[in-house]
Amino acid sequence: MRYVIVGNSAAAVGCITGIRKVDPDGEIVVISYEDRCYSKPMIADVLIDIPEEKLLYRDSSFFEENGVETILGHKAVSINRDSKVVALDSNELVPYDKLLIATGGKPFVPPISGSDKKGVFTFTELHSAISFKNYLKENGAEEVVVIGSGFIGLEVAYFLREIGIKVKVVELLDRVLARALDRRGSEIVENMLREKGIDFIFNDTVEEIMGDEKVSSVRLKSGSVLRADAVVVAIGVRPNTELAQTAGIEVNKGISVSDTMETSIPDIFAAGDCIKCTDIVDGQKKPIPLFPLAFEQGFIAGLNMAGKKMEYLGGLVLNSLKFLPVPVLNAGVVEPIDDSCEVFVNDKFEKKGFYRKAIVRDGKLIGFIAIGEIDRTGILTNLIRQKIDVSDVKERLVEPDFGLVDLPQWWREEKLKQDKTAYKDWRAV
Amino acid sequence: MLFKKPQVAFYPFMVLRDDYKCVRCKSCVDQCSFDATYYDEDLNMIMNHHENCVNCKRCEAFCPTDAIKVVKNPSTFHPDANWTPEAIRDIHVQMLTGAVILTSTGNDKPIKNYFDHLLLDACQVTNPPIDPLREPMELKTFIGRKTDQLQFDSDGVSIKTTIGKQLELEIPVLFSAMSYGSINLNLQKAMAIACREFGTYWNTGEGGLHKSLREFKDHTIVQVASGRFGVDLEYLETSAAIEIKIGQGAKPGIGGHLPGEKVNEGIAETRMIPVGSDAISPAPHHDIYSIEDLRQLIYALKEATNYEKPVFVKIAAVHNVAAIACGIAHAGADAIAIDGVRGGTGATPKSLRDHVGIPIEMAIAAVDDRLRKEGLRNEVSLIAAGGFRSAVDVLKAIALGADAVYIGTVAKLAAGCTQCQQCHTGRCAWGITTNNPKLAKRLNPDIVAENLYNLLRAWAHDIKELLGAMGINAIESIKGNRLRLRSWGLTEQENKILGVLPAGM
Amino acid sequence: MSKKRKLMKVYPIEENCISCRYCEVACTMVHSESKDPVKAYKLENLLPRATVEVKEAVSLSLMCRHCKHPFCFDACISGAIMVDENGKVNLDEEKCVGCWNCVLVCPFGAAHPMIREEKRHSFKCDLCGDRGFPACVEACPNRALIYDFER
């Protein structure tokens, strides 16, 4: 059996791990246009000169120990589903028995005039992060405009302040992390970032990036012009489906996959930011481009590719703001999705430094926010995942000491005594 | 101390905490079942309500950094031999509550302990001592009606006499009656396991026998008391012996009262009463007003169980104990259990605990003498109870004339008890005299069974060493052998009652 | 494929747990430099990897379950969490960058955040690998923790 994996990040490593659980001997080939297996969520750390080895997600020994052949620095450009080969940009053909497409996401850049100028960067790849850093140094940049106040935008802004660069964040909506957090959460995060010295411009957007060859300023929709020695566009990512489309795989705002991570074409699987997965909370298929999900999907794809049938549990939104001194986590939804939702809030941020919020619908937890006190919040994540009835303890969900004693006794019996902690044991009850 | 009665400020104990050593693990907060310890989040400190502290020492024992010591409150009343702090506090309590003072465990007053005034003999030169590690040593004891004479078949060898059913003890020590309700099932289970492993008996007390303990039938003495809780034919049959409880050393002459709030489902089922109802044991058995009435009950129980179970009668040691014991022997009991003034309890008015009854040493001597005089000593076994602390106490009691000894407090101590005298509150922090599930789980029956087994084993070793020193190789040979006892510091009258010579004679 | 039962884990028995926190303090102590409980908490600012939970009569001590499918391993962005050949889940605190993903996904709440000025990383039960026998099990006075083969 010959397994080929296109991509070399979380989903790919997950897939290798999954395959090797079942098949210790099959050939595995990893194809990536990048030169190493680094951790995508950590690329912004490049700005503060994080040591190279810390960026590595898996070093070469991982691939050696798992008997993985790597083809690095070459891009897979097309797939021939009939002859079961992947064509590389070097014209080399790589045959496969089972293929995983783990091509990830690509940054979304809206049509802004001047966005092709030098000094405009996106932030999803290590090399773009490194060139950004070099550009800042070479040009002695003092002021940077960040477009978008999502996780990437804020993290870049934060680290830019760490290295003494002035930052203005331009956000179309009226608050930071508007898609990830509720208003109170945004407020807490915004205050922390303002204290750090980051400026925000809300309800506005960049209409034009100005400058000769290189960017020098941006003009906002409101008319004001901001100095910008560089611009970071961090509006979001979209599934990268180009390769999948060459094989005629069904794609609709993301690669469609079955519960076993198989695409519409036999023997071709897909996982990670390039696919649409089922959101456990609402049952909808949608891209949820998150590291933990990518790994898990890759792992499940790997098991199935190697012949062990396993159905994916489904994904859910899982966010963690890792750069702030105060941790910010959320999972599932953060605002009620309809009138039947109950909202529980425990806001002691000013007094005791924590904020918690939980959304309950039909007796089930469907989302939460935890800021400040985050210990043991995984228990809540699992309540969402397993759809356990929390009617009796719903007020307790927002207490920092919520624990397993609040869960039903049968759950503890099953998990602690019988040790039912295999993948299939975490399905909704 | 604001907004409290001033008298509350005169608390007897204090919790001292070395704040540097305190790591805020909050173990003490959770362990305290008397609301004497709490955590103040704003101060990030563990604080105390000293007035609630009962000196149970649970927090002290479970502080992982040894930061806690429970001490006597150094602030005390003016020294006064008559108006002791206890006397003053009792007045304060009664003037506030208008009620009798309830307490538990055994008498804590300095009533003379005669065991401490008795000394054992040892062999020197003229007859040699025995080394129990090298030579066989018999502690086996039989409880039940014996016979005065043996009759033989015509062959002159085979014994014709038959005797009633006996309890066979590997050590002359049994666990005394502690009911399910006053203690929890975990301690009962621990005692039952230890008895099965070692070869002795435990006693259900008056609260019935929980179905989960029926497997220990052959090591169980079931009690029939004035409330008749949990008594039916199956109960009587699920036993090695039946004990009729007339009285108890800690509260002679009064009944018992298990408050309704303590009657949970398990207790209700076992006692055969509704959940939440008061379990009241009347002071008398309402069908016993004479020795003849007692005889009727003894024989009713024997009849019901096909004469297969020895029937014991337990009484408190009171002034006329010798005469009463004779009556009980005449009434047909197979064993008499006598509980002395130091006997413990799960709840009793303090005035009764401390001032009613007589010491067990006197009672043993008086009863043994009287039974011998009446020619009844072989008709009935004598089990002594009430405050036995060690193997030496046991051996001295047997030398005075007892067949075996009941221990209750010792079993509780082996389960962790620190004698804080709060059994009656149902809040025992050691999980012994409580059925609060959070507290009761603190007593792991497997661990305590091992502890009890160890204790019995240790006592057996002790007794064998003492017997060996006396040159005796069977417990039977020391029974009632008061010549091997001497007293010190007792009056002539006391020596006469105990039937022992003073040291030097 | 018959799996050899090689991994030994700590199993809590809630019926026996008396919430005394011996497991917590023992854990903190043996993971300290000083091996002294007071110094471990007060000078080294350590926290226990076992968590005692109490709700009325129910109490238990909870530490990393070394899940057969560890979500923390899936979610770890730095490669600090690795699973060894026996299924033991290891967390390399030096490698950890403190992204808190493991905290967010652990169904048992057994991966904890250490958030201090000088250090930010997750930490969790390592089964006292260096010690050979879990300290919590040794310290438990009521047999509420047992060290047993994976079930």
mmCIF file of C-alpha atoms in Angstrom, chain B residues 154-437:
data_model
loop_
_atom_site.group_PDB
_atom_site.id
_atom_site.type_symbol
_atom_site.label_atom_id
_atom_site.label_comp_id
_atom_site.label_asym_id
_atom_site.label_seq_id
_atom_site.Cartn_x
_atom_site.Cartn_y
_atom_site.Cartn_z
ATOM 1 C CA SER B 154 -20.400 -47.970 79.551
ATOM 2 C CA ASP B 155 -17.013 -48.105 77.828
ATOM 3 C CA GLY B 156 -15.925 -45.383 80.217
ATOM 4 C CA VAL B 157 -14.367 -43.393 77.400
ATOM 5 C CA SER B 158 -17.104 -41.985 75.183
ATOM 6 C CA ILE B 159 -18.821 -38.925 76.605
ATOM 7 C CA LYS B 160 -22.548 -39.226 76.899
ATOM 8 C CA THR B 161 -23.240 -35.678 78.043
ATOM 9 C CA THR B 162 -24.387 -33.269 75.395
ATOM 10 C CA ILE B 163 -24.077 -29.538 75.843
ATOM 11 C CA GLY B 164 -25.738 -26.676 74.093
ATOM 12 C CA LYS B 165 -24.314 -24.770 71.175
ATOM 13 C CA GLN B 166 -21.140 -22.859 72.027
ATOM 14 C CA LEU B 167 -19.495 -19.840 70.405
ATOM 15 C CA GLU B 168 -15.895 -20.665 69.613
ATOM 16 C CA LEU B 169 -13.515 -17.721 70.072
ATOM 17 C CA GLU B 170 -9.884 -17.719 69.012
ATOM 18 C CA ILE B 171 -9.286 -14.936 71.513
ATOM 19 C CA PRO B 172 -11.507 -14.133 74.508
ATOM 20 C CA VAL B 173 -12.470 -10.809 72.931
ATOM 21 C CA LEU B 174 -15.680 -9.932 71.055
ATOM 22 C CA PHE B 175 -16.845 -6.678 69.517
ATOM 23 C CA SER B 176 -19.656 -5.230 71.552
ATOM 24 C CA ALA B 177 -23.016 -4.048 70.342
ATOM 25 C CA MET B 178 -22.925 -0.935 68.147
ATOM 26 C CA SER B 179 -26.039 -0.487 66.078
ATOM 27 C CA TYR B 180 -26.379 0.472 62.439
ATOM 28 C CA GLY B 181 -27.547 4.029 62.940
ATOM 29 C CA SER B 182 -25.281 4.821 65.834
ATOM 30 C CA ILE B 183 -22.356 3.738 63.661
ATOM 31 C CA ASN B 184 -22.434 3.168 59.941
ATOM 32 C CA LEU B 185 -22.378 0.075 57.850
ATOM 33 C CA ASN B 186 -18.714 0.517 57.012
ATOM 34 C CA LEU B 187 -17.568 -0.045 60.580
ATOM 35 C CA GLN B 188 -19.989 -2.943 61.023
ATOM 36 C CA LYS B 189 -18.618 -4.475 57.869
ATOM 37 C CA ALA B 190 -15.036 -3.951 59.012
ATOM 38 C CA MET B 191 -15.765 -5.683 62.321
ATOM 39 C CA ALA B 192 -17.558 -8.513 60.563
ATOM 40 C CA ILE B 193 -14.627 -9.096 58.195
ATOM 41 C CA ALA B 194 -12.112 -8.990 61.044
ATOM 42 C CA CYS B 195 -14.204 -11.469 63.056
ATOM 43 C CA ARG B 196 -14.470 -13.882 60.169
ATOM 44 C CA GLU B 197 -10.744 -13.689 59.517
ATOM 45 C CA PHE B 198 -9.650 -13.952 63.137
ATOM 46 C CA GLY B 199 -12.336 -16.162 64.574
ATOM 47 C CA THR B 200 -14.493 -14.132 66.906
ATOM 48 C CA TYR B 201 -17.847 -12.322 66.911
ATOM 49 C CA TRP B 202 -19.363 -8.934 66.388
ATOM 50 C CA ASN B 203 -22.699 -7.719 67.658
ATOM 51 C CA THR B 204 -25.339 -5.934 65.566
ATOM 52 C CA GLY B 205 -26.612 -3.795 68.408
ATOM 53 C CA GLU B 206 -30.264 -2.987 68.431
ATOM 54 C CA GLY B 207 -30.528 -1.658 64.876
ATOM 55 C CA GLY B 208 -31.052 -4.870 62.961
ATOM 56 C CA LEU B 209 -28.792 -6.588 60.468
ATOM 57 C CA HIS B 210 -28.349 -4.976 57.065
ATOM 58 C CA LYS B 211 -28.804 -7.426 54.239
ATOM 59 C CA SER B 212 -25.313 -6.786 52.938
ATOM 60 C CA LEU B 213 -23.876 -8.223 56.161
ATOM 61 C CA ARG B 214 -25.833 -11.446 56.181
ATOM 62 C CA GLU B 215 -22.890 -13.281 54.687
ATOM 63 C CA PHE B 216 -21.170 -12.866 58.064
ATOM 64 C CA LYS B 217 -23.926 -14.822 59.790
ATOM 65 C CA ASP B 218 -21.610 -17.279 61.543
ATOM 66 C CA HIS B 219 -19.723 -14.455 63.243
ATOM 67 C CA THR B 220 -22.681 -12.278 64.118
ATOM 68 C CA ILE B 221 -24.462 -11.867 67.418
ATOM 69 C CA VAL B 222 -27.863 -10.323 66.788
ATOM 70 C CA GLN B 223 -29.365 -8.148 69.459
ATOM 71 C CA VAL B 224 -32.978 -7.945 70.590
ATOM 72 C CA ALA B 225 -33.589 -4.742 72.500
ATOM 73 C CA SER B 226 -36.617 -2.958 73.861
ATOM 74 C CA GLY B 227 -37.389 -1.338 70.502
ATOM 75 C CA ARG B 228 -37.229 -4.727 68.745
ATOM 76 C CA PHE B 229 -35.878 -2.994 65.663
ATOM 77 C CA GLY B 230 -35.267 -5.248 62.707
ATOM 78 C CA VAL B 231 -36.288 -8.355 64.595
ATOM 79 C CA ASP B 232 -37.962 -11.133 62.662
ATOM 80 C CA LEU B 233 -37.353 -14.839 62.347
ATOM 81 C CA GLU B 234 -34.882 -14.422 59.532
ATOM 82 C CA TYR B 235 -32.912 -11.954 61.640
ATOM 83 C CA LEU B 236 -32.781 -14.342 64.571
ATOM 84 C CA GLU B 237 -31.690 -17.166 62.349
ATOM 85 C CA THR B 238 -28.998 -15.145 60.589
ATOM 86 C CA SER B 239 -26.766 -15.315 63.615
ATOM 87 C CA ALA B 240 -24.357 -17.253 65.747
ATOM 88 C CA ALA B 241 -26.077 -16.116 68.935
ATOM 89 C CA ILE B 242 -28.877 -13.838 70.120
ATOM 90 C CA GLU B 243 -28.431 -11.176 72.768
ATOM 91 C CA ILE B 244 -31.287 -9.653 74.729
ATOM 92 C CA LYS B 245 -30.264 -6.148 75.661
ATOM 93 C CA ILE B 246 -31.636 -4.987 78.972
ATOM 94 C CA GLY B 247 -29.196 -2.239 79.696
ATOM 95 C CA GLN B 248 -25.988 -0.510 78.784
ATOM 96 C CA GLY B 249 -23.171 0.754 80.989
ATOM 97 C CA ALA B 250 -23.203 4.279 79.616
ATOM 98 C CA LYS B 251 -26.892 4.739 80.270
ATOM 99 C CA PRO B 252 -28.315 2.207 82.693
ATOM 100 C CA GLY B 253 -32.044 2.457 83.121
ATOM 101 C CA ILE B 254 -32.855 4.521 80.084
ATOM 102 C CA GLY B 255 -33.732 3.709 76.532
ATOM 103 C CA GLY B 256 -32.430 5.126 73.316
ATOM 104 C CA HIS B 257 -33.514 7.610 70.736
ATOM 105 C CA LEU B 258 -32.273 7.720 67.139
ATOM 106 C CA PRO B 259 -33.638 10.981 65.766
ATOM 107 C CA GLY B 260 -35.780 10.724 62.623
ATOM 108 C CA GLU B 261 -33.443 12.846 60.553
ATOM 109 C CA LYS B 262 -30.784 10.158 60.873
ATOM 110 C CA VAL B 263 -33.122 7.393 59.728
ATOM 111 C CA ASN B 264 -32.143 7.104 56.084
ATOM 112 C CA GLU B 265 -33.319 4.445 53.687
ATOM 113 C CA GLY B 266 -30.770 1.838 54.666
ATOM 114 C CA ILE B 267 -31.387 2.300 58.368
ATOM 115 C CA ALA B 268 -35.151 2.364 57.879
ATOM 116 C CA GLU B 269 -35.113 -0.868 55.922
ATOM 117 C CA THR B 270 -32.821 -2.581 58.396
ATOM 118 C CA ARG B 271 -34.740 -1.376 61.446
ATOM 119 C CA MET B 272 -38.064 -2.032 59.715
ATOM 120 C CA ILE B 273 -39.392 1.457 60.370
ATOM 121 C CA PRO B 274 -40.418 4.289 58.017
ATOM 122 C CA VAL B 275 -37.735 6.608 56.659
ATOM 123 C CA GLY B 276 -37.431 9.717 58.807
ATOM 124 C CA SER B 277 -39.297 8.351 61.807
ATOM 125 C CA ASP B 278 -37.761 8.485 65.285
ATOM 126 C CA ALA B 279 -36.417 5.153 66.441
ATOM 127 C CA ILE B 280 -37.247 5.056 70.129
ATOM 128 C CA SER B 281 -36.096 2.249 72.364
ATOM 129 C CA PRO B 282 -38.156 2.332 75.547
ATOM 130 C CA ALA B 283 -36.341 2.263 78.870
ATOM 131 C CA PRO B 284 -37.854 -1.127 79.788
ATOM 132 C CA HIS B 285 -38.854 -4.038 77.604
ATOM 133 C CA HIS B 286 -42.593 -3.687 77.956
ATOM 134 C CA ASP B 287 -42.933 -7.453 78.280
ATOM 135 C CA ILE B 288 -40.285 -7.868 80.956
ATOM 136 C CA TYR B 289 -41.056 -6.904 84.520
ATOM 137 C CA SER B 290 -39.546 -9.919 86.281
ATOM 138 C CA ILE B 291 -37.017 -12.698 85.937
ATOM 139 C CA GLU B 292 -39.919 -14.928 84.925
ATOM 140 C CA ASP B 293 -40.804 -12.563 82.081
ATOM 141 C CA LEU B 294 -37.182 -12.593 80.976
ATOM 142 C CA ARG B 295 -37.196 -16.393 81.036
ATOM 143 C CA GLN B 296 -40.218 -16.328 78.741
ATOM 144 C CA LEU B 297 -38.400 -14.150 76.229
ATOM 145 C CA ILE B 298 -35.234 -16.258 76.420
ATOM 146 C CA TYR B 299 -37.199 -19.404 75.729
ATOM 147 C CA ALA B 300 -39.336 -17.761 73.070
ATOM 148 C CA LEU B 301 -36.143 -16.911 71.224
ATOM 149 C CA LYS B 302 -34.716 -20.387 71.742
ATOM 150 C CA GLU B 303 -37.929 -21.974 70.616
ATOM 151 C CA ALA B 304 -38.085 -19.769 67.543
ATOM 152 C CA THR B 305 -34.574 -20.759 66.550
ATOM 153 C CA ASN B 306 -34.931 -24.429 67.329
ATOM 154 C CA TYR B 307 -32.566 -24.264 70.348
ATOM 155 C CA GLU B 308 -29.683 -23.788 67.946
ATOM 156 C CA LYS B 309 -28.613 -20.326 69.114
ATOM 157 C CA PRO B 310 -27.154 -19.471 72.485
ATOM 158 C CA VAL B 311 -29.104 -16.616 74.057
ATOM 159 C CA PHE B 312 -27.207 -13.892 75.933
ATOM 160 C CA VAL B 313 -28.598 -11.257 78.245
ATOM 161 C CA LYS B 314 -26.808 -7.947 78.533
ATOM 162 C CA ILE B 315 -27.217 -5.687 81.521
ATOM 163 C CA ALA B 316 -25.517 -2.656 82.917
ATOM 164 C CA ALA B 317 -23.414 -3.103 86.043
ATOM 165 C CA VAL B 318 -25.608 -1.624 88.734
ATOM 166 C CA HIS B 319 -25.620 -1.919 92.507
ATOM 167 C CA ASN B 320 -27.386 -5.263 92.678
ATOM 168 C CA VAL B 321 -25.642 -6.745 89.694
ATOM 169 C CA ALA B 322 -24.739 -10.048 91.378
ATOM 170 C CA ALA B 323 -28.301 -10.866 92.333
ATOM 171 C CA ILE B 324 -29.621 -9.836 88.942
ATOM 172 C CA ALA B 325 -27.011 -11.957 87.171
ATOM 173 C CA CYS B 326 -28.058 -14.952 89.218
ATOM 174 C CA GLY B 327 -31.625 -14.373 88.206
ATOM 175 C CA ILE B 328 -30.587 -14.204 84.559
ATOM 176 C CA ALA B 329 -28.689 -17.489 84.931
ATOM 177 C CA HIS B 330 -31.761 -19.041 86.487
ATOM 178 C CA ALA B 331 -33.860 -17.663 83.657
ATOM 179 C CA GLY B 332 -31.907 -19.822 81.239
ATOM 180 C CA ALA B 333 -29.469 -17.451 79.576
ATOM 181 C CA ASP B 334 -26.379 -19.067 78.064
ATOM 182 C CA ALA B 335 -24.241 -16.015 78.722
ATOM 183 C CA ILE B 336 -24.492 -12.819 80.707
ATOM 184 C CA ALA B 337 -22.886 -9.675 79.408
ATOM 185 C CA ILE B 338 -22.219 -7.020 82.006
ATOM 186 C CA ASP B 339 -21.382 -3.477 80.958
ATOM 187 C CA GLY B 340 -19.550 -1.360 83.533
ATOM 188 C CA VAL B 341 -19.693 2.314 84.362
ATOM 189 C CA ARG B 342 -17.024 3.181 81.811
ATOM 190 C CA GLY B 343 -18.977 1.626 78.926
ATOM 191 C CA GLY B 344 -19.460 3.754 75.852
ATOM 192 C CA THR B 345 -22.444 4.855 73.838
ATOM 193 C CA GLY B 346 -23.438 6.787 70.777
ATOM 194 C CA ALA B 347 -25.695 9.104 72.762
ATOM 195 C CA THR B 348 -26.604 9.507 76.397
ATOM 196 C CA PRO B 349 -27.433 12.230 78.873
ATOM 197 C CA LYS B 350 -24.162 13.263 80.457
ATOM 198 C CA SER B 351 -25.578 12.929 83.961
ATOM 199 C CA LEU B 352 -26.268 9.231 83.398
ATOM 200 C CA ARG B 353 -23.026 8.478 81.644
ATOM 201 C CA ASP B 354 -20.939 9.930 84.423
ATOM 202 C CA HIS B 355 -22.869 9.036 87.537
ATOM 203 C CA VAL B 356 -24.818 5.801 87.146
ATOM 204 C CA GLY B 357 -23.494 2.270 87.475
ATOM 205 C CA ILE B 358 -20.487 0.597 89.075
ATOM 206 C CA PRO B 359 -17.010 -0.289 87.838
ATOM 207 C CA ILE B 360 -16.845 -3.474 85.806
ATOM 208 C CA GLU B 361 -13.985 -4.898 87.931
ATOM 209 C CA MET B 362 -16.229 -4.942 91.013
ATOM 210 C CA ALA B 363 -19.100 -6.343 88.980
ATOM 211 C CA ILE B 364 -17.059 -9.225 87.581
ATOM 212 C CA ALA B 365 -15.779 -10.192 90.984
ATOM 213 C CA ALA B 366 -19.183 -9.930 92.622
ATOM 214 C CA VAL B 367 -21.025 -11.818 89.899
ATOM 215 C CA ASP B 368 -18.398 -14.559 89.628
ATOM 216 C CA ASP B 369 -18.451 -15.048 93.397
ATOM 217 C CA ARG B 370 -22.223 -15.145 93.535
ATOM 218 C CA LEU B 371 -22.593 -17.542 90.617
ATOM 219 C CA ARG B 372 -20.060 -19.874 92.185
ATOM 220 C CA LYS B 373 -21.844 -19.718 95.539
ATOM 221 C CA GLU B 374 -25.127 -20.564 93.883
ATOM 222 C CA GLY B 375 -23.529 -23.374 91.880
ATOM 223 C CA LEU B 376 -24.428 -21.644 88.638
ATOM 224 C CA ARG B 377 -21.018 -20.665 87.305
ATOM 225 C CA ASN B 378 -20.890 -23.486 84.747
ATOM 226 C CA GLU B 379 -24.450 -22.834 83.648
ATOM 227 C CA VAL B 380 -23.574 -19.517 82.149
ATOM 228 C CA SER B 381 -20.678 -17.645 80.560
ATOM 229 C CA LEU B 382 -19.732 -14.206 81.766
ATOM 230 C CA ILE B 383 -18.767 -11.505 79.305
ATOM 231 C CA ALA B 384 -17.417 -8.273 80.741
ATOM 232 C CA ALA B 385 -17.694 -4.941 78.956
ATOM 233 C CA GLY B 386 -17.063 -1.267 79.508
ATOM 234 C CA GLY B 387 -13.861 0.620 78.907
ATOM 235 C CA PHE B 388 -11.401 -2.193 78.233
ATOM 236 C CA ARG B 389 -8.246 -0.638 76.863
ATOM 237 C CA SER B 390 -5.705 -3.366 76.379
ATOM 238 C CA ALA B 391 -4.866 -7.039 76.411
ATOM 239 C CA VAL B 392 -3.745 -6.604 80.012
ATOM 240 C CA ASP B 393 -7.199 -5.321 81.028
ATOM 241 C CA VAL B 394 -8.679 -8.347 79.278
ATOM 242 C CA LEU B 395 -6.421 -10.776 81.077
ATOM 243 C CA LYS B 396 -7.063 -9.177 84.473
ATOM 244 C CA ALA B 397 -10.816 -9.366 83.855
ATOM 245 C CA ILE B 398 -10.530 -13.047 83.045
ATOM 246 C CA ALA B 399 -8.424 -13.626 86.141
ATOM 247 C CA LEU B 400 -11.165 -11.891 88.135
ATOM 248 C CA GLY B 401 -13.708 -14.327 86.719
ATOM 249 C CA ALA B 402 -14.919 -13.302 83.272
ATOM 250 C CA ASP B 403 -14.962 -15.739 80.342
ATOM 251 C CA ALA B 404 -14.474 -13.105 77.676
ATOM 252 C CA VAL B 405 -14.553 -9.388 77.096
ATOM 253 C CA TYR B 406 -16.565 -7.137 74.824
ATOM 254 C CA ILE B 407 -14.693 -4.217 73.248
ATOM 255 C CA GLY B 408 -16.438 -1.309 71.531
ATOM 256 C CA THR B 409 -14.426 1.844 72.061
ATOM 257 C CA VAL B 410 -11.282 0.009 71.031
ATOM 258 C CA ALA B 411 -12.875 -0.873 67.691
ATOM 259 C CA LYS B 412 -13.768 2.774 67.143
ATOM 260 C CA LEU B 413 -10.262 3.847 68.062
ATOM 261 C CA ALA B 414 -8.870 1.366 65.572
ATOM 262 C CA ALA B 415 -11.074 3.053 62.975
ATOM 263 C CA GLY B 416 -9.527 6.429 63.740
ATOM 264 C CA CYS B 417 -11.683 7.718 66.601
ATOM 265 C CA THR B 418 -10.083 10.397 68.765
ATOM 266 C CA GLN B 419 -12.694 10.295 71.557
ATOM 267 C CA CYS B 420 -14.040 13.783 70.914
ATOM 268 C CA GLN B 421 -17.398 12.750 72.377
ATOM 269 C CA GLN B 422 -19.521 13.963 69.473
ATOM 270 C CA CYS B 423 -21.029 10.631 68.345
ATOM 271 C CA HIS B 424 -24.497 11.858 69.238
ATOM 272 C CA THR B 425 -24.254 14.728 66.745
ATOM 273 C CA GLY B 426 -23.949 12.387 63.786
ATOM 274 C CA ARG B 427 -21.151 14.592 62.455
ATOM 275 C CA CYS B 428 -18.214 12.351 63.268
ATOM 276 C CA ALA B 429 -15.374 13.679 61.156
ATOM 277 C CA TRP B 430 -13.707 10.280 61.150
ATOM 278 C CA GLY B 431 -16.717 8.720 59.469
ATOM 279 C CA ILE B 432 -17.444 6.336 62.335
ATOM 280 C CA THR B 433 -20.567 7.407 64.182
ATOM 281 C CA THR B 434 -22.230 9.048 61.226
ATOM 282 C CA ASN B 435 -24.354 8.003 58.324
ATOM 283 C CA ASN B 436 -23.777 11.183 56.373
ATOM 284 C CA PRO B 437 -22.492 9.643 53.134
#
